[in-house]
PDB file of C-alpha atoms and ligand atoms in Angstrom:
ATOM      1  CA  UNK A   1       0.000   0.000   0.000  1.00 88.00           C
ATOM      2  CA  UNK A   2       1.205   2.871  -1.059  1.00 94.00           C
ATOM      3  CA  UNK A   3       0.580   7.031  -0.024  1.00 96.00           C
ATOM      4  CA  UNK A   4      -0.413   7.628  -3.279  1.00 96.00           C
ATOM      5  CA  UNK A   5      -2.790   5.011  -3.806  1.00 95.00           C
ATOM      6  CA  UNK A   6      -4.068   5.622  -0.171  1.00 95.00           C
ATOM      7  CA  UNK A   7      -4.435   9.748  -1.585  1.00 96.00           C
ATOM      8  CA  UNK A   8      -6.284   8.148  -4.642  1.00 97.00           C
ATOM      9  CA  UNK A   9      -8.642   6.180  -2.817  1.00 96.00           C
ATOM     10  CA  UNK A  10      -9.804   9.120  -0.754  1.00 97.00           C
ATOM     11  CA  UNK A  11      -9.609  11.385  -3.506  1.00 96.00           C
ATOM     12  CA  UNK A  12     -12.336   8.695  -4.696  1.00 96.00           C
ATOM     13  CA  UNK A  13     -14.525   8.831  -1.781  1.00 96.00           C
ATOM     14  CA  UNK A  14     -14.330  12.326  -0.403  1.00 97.00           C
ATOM     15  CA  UNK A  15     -15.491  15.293  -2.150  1.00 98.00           C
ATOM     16  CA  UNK A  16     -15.292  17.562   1.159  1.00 97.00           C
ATOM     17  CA  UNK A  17     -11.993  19.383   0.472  1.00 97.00           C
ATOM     18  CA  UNK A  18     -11.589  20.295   4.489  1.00 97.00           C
ATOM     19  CA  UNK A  19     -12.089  16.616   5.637  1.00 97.00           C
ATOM     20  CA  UNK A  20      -9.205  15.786   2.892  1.00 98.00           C
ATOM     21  CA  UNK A  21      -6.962  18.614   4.089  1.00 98.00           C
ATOM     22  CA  UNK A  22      -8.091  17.283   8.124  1.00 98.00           C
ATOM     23  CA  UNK A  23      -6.457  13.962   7.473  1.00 98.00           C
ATOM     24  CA  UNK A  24      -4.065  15.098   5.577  1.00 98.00           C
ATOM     25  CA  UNK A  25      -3.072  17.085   9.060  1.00 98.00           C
ATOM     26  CA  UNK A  26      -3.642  13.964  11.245  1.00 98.00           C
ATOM     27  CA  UNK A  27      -1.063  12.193   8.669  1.00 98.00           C
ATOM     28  CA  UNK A  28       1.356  14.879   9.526  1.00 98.00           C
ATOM     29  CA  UNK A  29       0.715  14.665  13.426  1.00 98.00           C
ATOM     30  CA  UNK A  30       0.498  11.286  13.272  1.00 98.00           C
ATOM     31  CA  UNK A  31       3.796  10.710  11.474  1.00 98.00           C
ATOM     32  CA  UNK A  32       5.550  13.148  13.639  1.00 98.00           C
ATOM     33  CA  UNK A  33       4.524  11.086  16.650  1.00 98.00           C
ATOM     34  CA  UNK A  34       5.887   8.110  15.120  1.00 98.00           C
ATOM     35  CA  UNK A  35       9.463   9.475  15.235  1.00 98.00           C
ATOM     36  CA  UNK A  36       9.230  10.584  18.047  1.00 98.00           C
ATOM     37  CA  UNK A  37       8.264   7.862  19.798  1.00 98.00           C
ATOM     38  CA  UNK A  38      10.449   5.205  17.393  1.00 98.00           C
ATOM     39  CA  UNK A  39       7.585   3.713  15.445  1.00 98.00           C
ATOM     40  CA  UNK A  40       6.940   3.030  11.823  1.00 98.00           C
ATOM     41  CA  UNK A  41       6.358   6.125  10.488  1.00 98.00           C
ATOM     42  CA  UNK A  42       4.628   4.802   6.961  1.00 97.00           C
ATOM     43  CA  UNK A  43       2.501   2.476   9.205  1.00 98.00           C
ATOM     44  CA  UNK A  44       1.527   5.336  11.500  1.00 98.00           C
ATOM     45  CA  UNK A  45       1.238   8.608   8.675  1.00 98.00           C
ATOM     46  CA  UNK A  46      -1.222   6.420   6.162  1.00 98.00           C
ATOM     47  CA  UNK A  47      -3.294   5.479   9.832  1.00 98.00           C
ATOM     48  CA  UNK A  48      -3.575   9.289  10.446  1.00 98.00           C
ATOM     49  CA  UNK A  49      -4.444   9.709   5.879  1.00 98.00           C
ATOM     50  CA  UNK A  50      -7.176   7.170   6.288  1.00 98.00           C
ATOM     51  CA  UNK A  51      -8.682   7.234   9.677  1.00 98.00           C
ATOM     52  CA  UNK A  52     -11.934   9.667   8.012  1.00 98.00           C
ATOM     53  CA  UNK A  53     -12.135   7.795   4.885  1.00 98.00           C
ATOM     54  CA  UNK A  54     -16.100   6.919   5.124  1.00 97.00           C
ATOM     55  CA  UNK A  55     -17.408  10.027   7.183  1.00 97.00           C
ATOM     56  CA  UNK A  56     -19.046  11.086   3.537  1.00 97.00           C
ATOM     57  CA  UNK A  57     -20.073   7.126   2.566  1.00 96.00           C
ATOM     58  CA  UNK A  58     -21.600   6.492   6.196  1.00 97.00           C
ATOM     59  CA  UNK A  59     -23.634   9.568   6.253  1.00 95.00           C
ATOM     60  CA  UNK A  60     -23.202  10.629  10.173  1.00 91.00           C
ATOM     61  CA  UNK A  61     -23.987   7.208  11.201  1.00 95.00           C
ATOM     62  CA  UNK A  62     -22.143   7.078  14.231  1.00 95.00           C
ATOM     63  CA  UNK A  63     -22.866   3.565  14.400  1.00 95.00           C
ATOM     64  CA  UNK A  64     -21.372   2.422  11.028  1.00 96.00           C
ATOM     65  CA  UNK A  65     -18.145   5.433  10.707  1.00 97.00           C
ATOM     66  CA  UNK A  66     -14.857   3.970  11.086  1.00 97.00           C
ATOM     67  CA  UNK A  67     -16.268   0.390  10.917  1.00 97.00           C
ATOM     68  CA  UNK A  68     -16.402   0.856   7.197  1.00 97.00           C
ATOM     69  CA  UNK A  69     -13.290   2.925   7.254  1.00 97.00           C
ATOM     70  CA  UNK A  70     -11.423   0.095   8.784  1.00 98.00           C
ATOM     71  CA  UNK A  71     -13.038  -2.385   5.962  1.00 98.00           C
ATOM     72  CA  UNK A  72     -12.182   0.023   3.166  1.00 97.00           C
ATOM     73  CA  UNK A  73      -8.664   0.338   4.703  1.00 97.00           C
ATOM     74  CA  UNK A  74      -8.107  -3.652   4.943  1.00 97.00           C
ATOM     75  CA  UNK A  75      -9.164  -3.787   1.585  1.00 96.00           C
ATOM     76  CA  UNK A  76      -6.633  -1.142   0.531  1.00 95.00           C
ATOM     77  CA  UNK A  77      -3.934  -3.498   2.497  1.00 96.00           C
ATOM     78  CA  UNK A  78      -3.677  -1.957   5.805  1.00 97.00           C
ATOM     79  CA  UNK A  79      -2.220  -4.165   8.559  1.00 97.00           C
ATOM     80  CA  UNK A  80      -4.579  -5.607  11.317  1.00 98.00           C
ATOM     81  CA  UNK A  81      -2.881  -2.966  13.893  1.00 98.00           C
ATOM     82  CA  UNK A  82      -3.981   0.058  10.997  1.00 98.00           C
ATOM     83  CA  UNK A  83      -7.333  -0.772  10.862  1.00 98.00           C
ATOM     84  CA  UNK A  84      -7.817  -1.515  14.295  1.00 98.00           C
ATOM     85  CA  UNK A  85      -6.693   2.038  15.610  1.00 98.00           C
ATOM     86  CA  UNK A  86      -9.247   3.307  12.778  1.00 98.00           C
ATOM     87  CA  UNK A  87     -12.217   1.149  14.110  1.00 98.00           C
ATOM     88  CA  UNK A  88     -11.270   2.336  17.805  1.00 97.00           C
ATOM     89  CA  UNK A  89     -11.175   6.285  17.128  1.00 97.00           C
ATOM     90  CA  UNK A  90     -14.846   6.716  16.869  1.00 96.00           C
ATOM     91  CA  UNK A  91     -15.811   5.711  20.286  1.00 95.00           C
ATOM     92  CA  UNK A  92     -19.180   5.254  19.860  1.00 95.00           C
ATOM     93  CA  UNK A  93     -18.396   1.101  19.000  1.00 96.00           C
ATOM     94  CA  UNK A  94     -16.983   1.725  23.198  1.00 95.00           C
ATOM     95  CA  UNK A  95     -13.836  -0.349  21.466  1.00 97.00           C
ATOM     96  CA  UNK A  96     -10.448   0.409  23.770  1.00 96.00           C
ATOM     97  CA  UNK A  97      -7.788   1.690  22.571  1.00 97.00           C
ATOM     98  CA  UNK A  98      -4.976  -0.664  23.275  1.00 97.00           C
ATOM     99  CA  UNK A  99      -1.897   0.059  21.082  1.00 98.00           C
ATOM    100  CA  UNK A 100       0.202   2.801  20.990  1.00 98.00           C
ATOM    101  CA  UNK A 101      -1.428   3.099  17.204  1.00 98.00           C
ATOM    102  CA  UNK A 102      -4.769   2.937  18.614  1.00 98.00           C
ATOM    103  CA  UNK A 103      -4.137   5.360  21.288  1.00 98.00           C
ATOM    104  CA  UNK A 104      -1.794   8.102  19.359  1.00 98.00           C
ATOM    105  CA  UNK A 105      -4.683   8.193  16.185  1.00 98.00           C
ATOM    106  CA  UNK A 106      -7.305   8.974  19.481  1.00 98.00           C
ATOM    107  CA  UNK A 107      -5.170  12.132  20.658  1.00 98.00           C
ATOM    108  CA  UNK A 108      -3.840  13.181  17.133  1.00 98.00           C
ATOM    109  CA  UNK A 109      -7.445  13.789  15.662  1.00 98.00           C
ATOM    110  CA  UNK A 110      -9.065  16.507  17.730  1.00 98.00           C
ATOM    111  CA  UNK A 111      -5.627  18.662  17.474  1.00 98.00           C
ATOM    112  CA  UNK A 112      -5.817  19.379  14.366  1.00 98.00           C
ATOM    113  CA  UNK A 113      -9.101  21.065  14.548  1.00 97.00           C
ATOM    114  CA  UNK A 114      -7.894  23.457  17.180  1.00 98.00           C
ATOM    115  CA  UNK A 115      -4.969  24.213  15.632  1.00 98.00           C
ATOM    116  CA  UNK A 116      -6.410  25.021  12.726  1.00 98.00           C
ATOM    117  CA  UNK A 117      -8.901  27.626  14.356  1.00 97.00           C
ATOM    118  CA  UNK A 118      -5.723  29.087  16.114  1.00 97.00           C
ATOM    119  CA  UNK A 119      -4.887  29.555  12.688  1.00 97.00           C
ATOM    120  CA  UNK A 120      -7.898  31.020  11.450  1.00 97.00           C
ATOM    121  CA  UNK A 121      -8.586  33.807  14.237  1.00 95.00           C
ATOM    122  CA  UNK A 122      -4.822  35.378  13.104  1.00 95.00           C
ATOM    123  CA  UNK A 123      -5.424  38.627  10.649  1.00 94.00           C
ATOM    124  CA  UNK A 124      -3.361  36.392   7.665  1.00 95.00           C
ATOM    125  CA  UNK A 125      -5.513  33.391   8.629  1.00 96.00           C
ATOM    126  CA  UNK A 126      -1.904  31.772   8.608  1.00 97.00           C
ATOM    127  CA  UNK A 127      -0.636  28.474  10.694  1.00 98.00           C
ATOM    128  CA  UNK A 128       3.108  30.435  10.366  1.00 95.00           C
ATOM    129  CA  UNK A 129       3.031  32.953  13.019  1.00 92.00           C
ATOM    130  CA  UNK A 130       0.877  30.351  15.522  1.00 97.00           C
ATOM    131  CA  UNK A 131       3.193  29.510  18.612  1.00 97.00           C
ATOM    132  CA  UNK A 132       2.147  26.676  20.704  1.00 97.00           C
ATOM    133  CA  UNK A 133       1.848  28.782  23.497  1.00 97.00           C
ATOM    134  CA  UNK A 134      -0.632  30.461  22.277  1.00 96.00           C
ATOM    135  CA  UNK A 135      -2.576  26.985  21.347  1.00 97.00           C
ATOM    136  CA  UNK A 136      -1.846  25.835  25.156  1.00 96.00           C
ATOM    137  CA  UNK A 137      -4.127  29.174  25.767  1.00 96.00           C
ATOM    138  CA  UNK A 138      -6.665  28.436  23.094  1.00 95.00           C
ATOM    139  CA  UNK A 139      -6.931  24.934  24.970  1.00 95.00           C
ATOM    140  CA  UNK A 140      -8.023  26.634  28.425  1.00 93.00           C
ATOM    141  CA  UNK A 141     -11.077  28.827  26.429  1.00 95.00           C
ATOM    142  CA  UNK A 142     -14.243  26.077  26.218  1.00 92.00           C
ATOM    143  CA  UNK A 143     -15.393  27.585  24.047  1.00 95.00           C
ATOM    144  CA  UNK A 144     -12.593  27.685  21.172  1.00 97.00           C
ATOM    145  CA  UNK A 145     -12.723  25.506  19.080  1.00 97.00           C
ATOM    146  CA  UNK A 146     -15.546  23.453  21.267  1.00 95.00           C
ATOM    147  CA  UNK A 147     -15.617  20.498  18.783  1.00 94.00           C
ATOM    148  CA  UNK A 148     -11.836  19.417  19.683  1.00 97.00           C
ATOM    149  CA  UNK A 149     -12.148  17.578  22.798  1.00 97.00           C
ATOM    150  CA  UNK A 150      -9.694  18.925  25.138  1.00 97.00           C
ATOM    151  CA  UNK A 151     -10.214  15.211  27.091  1.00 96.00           C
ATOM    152  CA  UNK A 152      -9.053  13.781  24.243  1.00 97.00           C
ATOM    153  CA  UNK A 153      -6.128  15.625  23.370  1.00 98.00           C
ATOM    154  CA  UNK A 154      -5.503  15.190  27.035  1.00 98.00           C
ATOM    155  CA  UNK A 155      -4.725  11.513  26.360  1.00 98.00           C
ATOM    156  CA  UNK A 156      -1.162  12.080  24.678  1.00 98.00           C
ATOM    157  CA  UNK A 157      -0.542  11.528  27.863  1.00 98.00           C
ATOM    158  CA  UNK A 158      -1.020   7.571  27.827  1.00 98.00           C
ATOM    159  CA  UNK A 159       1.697   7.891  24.825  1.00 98.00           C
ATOM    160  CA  UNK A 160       3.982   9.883  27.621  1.00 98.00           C
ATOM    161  CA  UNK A 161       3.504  12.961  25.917  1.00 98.00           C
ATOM    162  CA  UNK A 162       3.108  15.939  28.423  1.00 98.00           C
ATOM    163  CA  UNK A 163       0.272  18.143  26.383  1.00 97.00           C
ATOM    164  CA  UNK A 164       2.776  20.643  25.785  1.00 97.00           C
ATOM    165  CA  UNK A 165       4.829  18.767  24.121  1.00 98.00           C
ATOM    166  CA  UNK A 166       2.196  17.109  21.811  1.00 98.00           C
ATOM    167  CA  UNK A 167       0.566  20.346  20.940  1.00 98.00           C
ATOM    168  CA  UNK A 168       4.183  21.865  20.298  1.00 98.00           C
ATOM    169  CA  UNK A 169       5.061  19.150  17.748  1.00 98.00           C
ATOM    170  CA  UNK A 170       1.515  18.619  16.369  1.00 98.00           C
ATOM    171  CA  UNK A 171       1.829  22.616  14.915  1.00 98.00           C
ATOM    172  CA  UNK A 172       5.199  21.966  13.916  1.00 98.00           C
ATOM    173  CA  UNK A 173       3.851  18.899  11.853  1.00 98.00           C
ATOM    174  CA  UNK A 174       1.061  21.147  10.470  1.00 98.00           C
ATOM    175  CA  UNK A 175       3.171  23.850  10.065  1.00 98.00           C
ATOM    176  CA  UNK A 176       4.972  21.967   7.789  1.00 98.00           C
ATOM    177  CA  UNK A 177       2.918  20.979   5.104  1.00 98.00           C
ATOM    178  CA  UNK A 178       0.511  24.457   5.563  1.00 98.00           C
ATOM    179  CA  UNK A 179       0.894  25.429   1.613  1.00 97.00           C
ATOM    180  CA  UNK A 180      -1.086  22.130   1.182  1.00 97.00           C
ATOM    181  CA  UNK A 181      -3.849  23.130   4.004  1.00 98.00           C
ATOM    182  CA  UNK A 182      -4.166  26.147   2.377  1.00 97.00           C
ATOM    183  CA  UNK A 183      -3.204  27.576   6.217  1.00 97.00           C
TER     184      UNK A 183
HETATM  185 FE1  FE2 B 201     -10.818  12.669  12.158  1.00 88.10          FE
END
């Protein structure tokens, strides 16, 4: 499996151009994490791609998102661990997260969303200037950015990340590859 096949077969299933660019941030995040904590970075960075592959297909059926995502992404040739840490993100199936995969896909998803809106409240609307600091700030304000669950960014912390730390190097990630979030 490769990143561009993975790109093509979301390209093929999502028209939403901000759900594309929000995996495309969790890839970062996700593959940023997997340095840092010694894992396989591929493994980890095409987890983060595909984790939202059938939010479009499954219609805001709680009940069915991510359990087709993880079938679509075993048919695409994810490993068992992949698809696993997919099926566990949404926690309405009340599946645990027991991997370090399963666990760092969990955290990694609501942080993009609130660094993006730290973005988006700057006069250039620009991820460049954004320090984490003032992210660690946004994170205190409920009601910033209210659909990134601060309890869930919160659990970096079972992949011995203090939040800091985590938000710190989840901007950096984004910061990164901001031409292609149009941040
Ligand atoms: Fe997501």
């Amino acid at each position: 499996m490769t990143r561009d096949e993975t790109l093509d077969s979301i390209r093929a299933n999502v028209e939403n151009e901000n759900l594309i660019k929000h995996m495309l941030a969790t890839e970062a995040i996700m593959r940023a994490l997997a340095i840092k904590l010694d894992q396989d970075e591929e493994e980890w960075g095409l987890t983060g791609l595909l984790h939202d592959i059938d939010v479009e297909l499954t219609e805001g059926d709680m009940s069915a998102h991510s359990k087709l995502g993880a079938d679509i992404a075993s048919e695409l040739g994810a490993s068992e661990s992949m698809a696993h840490a997919i099926l566990c993100h949404n926690e309405a199936h009340g599946i645990p997260h027991e991997t370090p995969l399963d666990k760092a896909l969990f955290c990694a998803d609501p942080l993009t969303g609130l660094i993006v809106a730290a973005a988006l409240v700057r006069p250039n609307k620009k991820l460049a200037g954004v320090t984490a600091s003032s992210v660690m700030k946004r994170l205190g304000e409920k009601r910033f950015a209210a659909g990134a669950s601060r309890e869930q960014i919160a659990k970096c912390s079972e992949i011995g990340l203090e939040l800091e730390d985590f938000i710190a190097l989840g901007l950096e990630a984004m910061q990164e590859i901001a031409e292609e979030l149009g941040l």
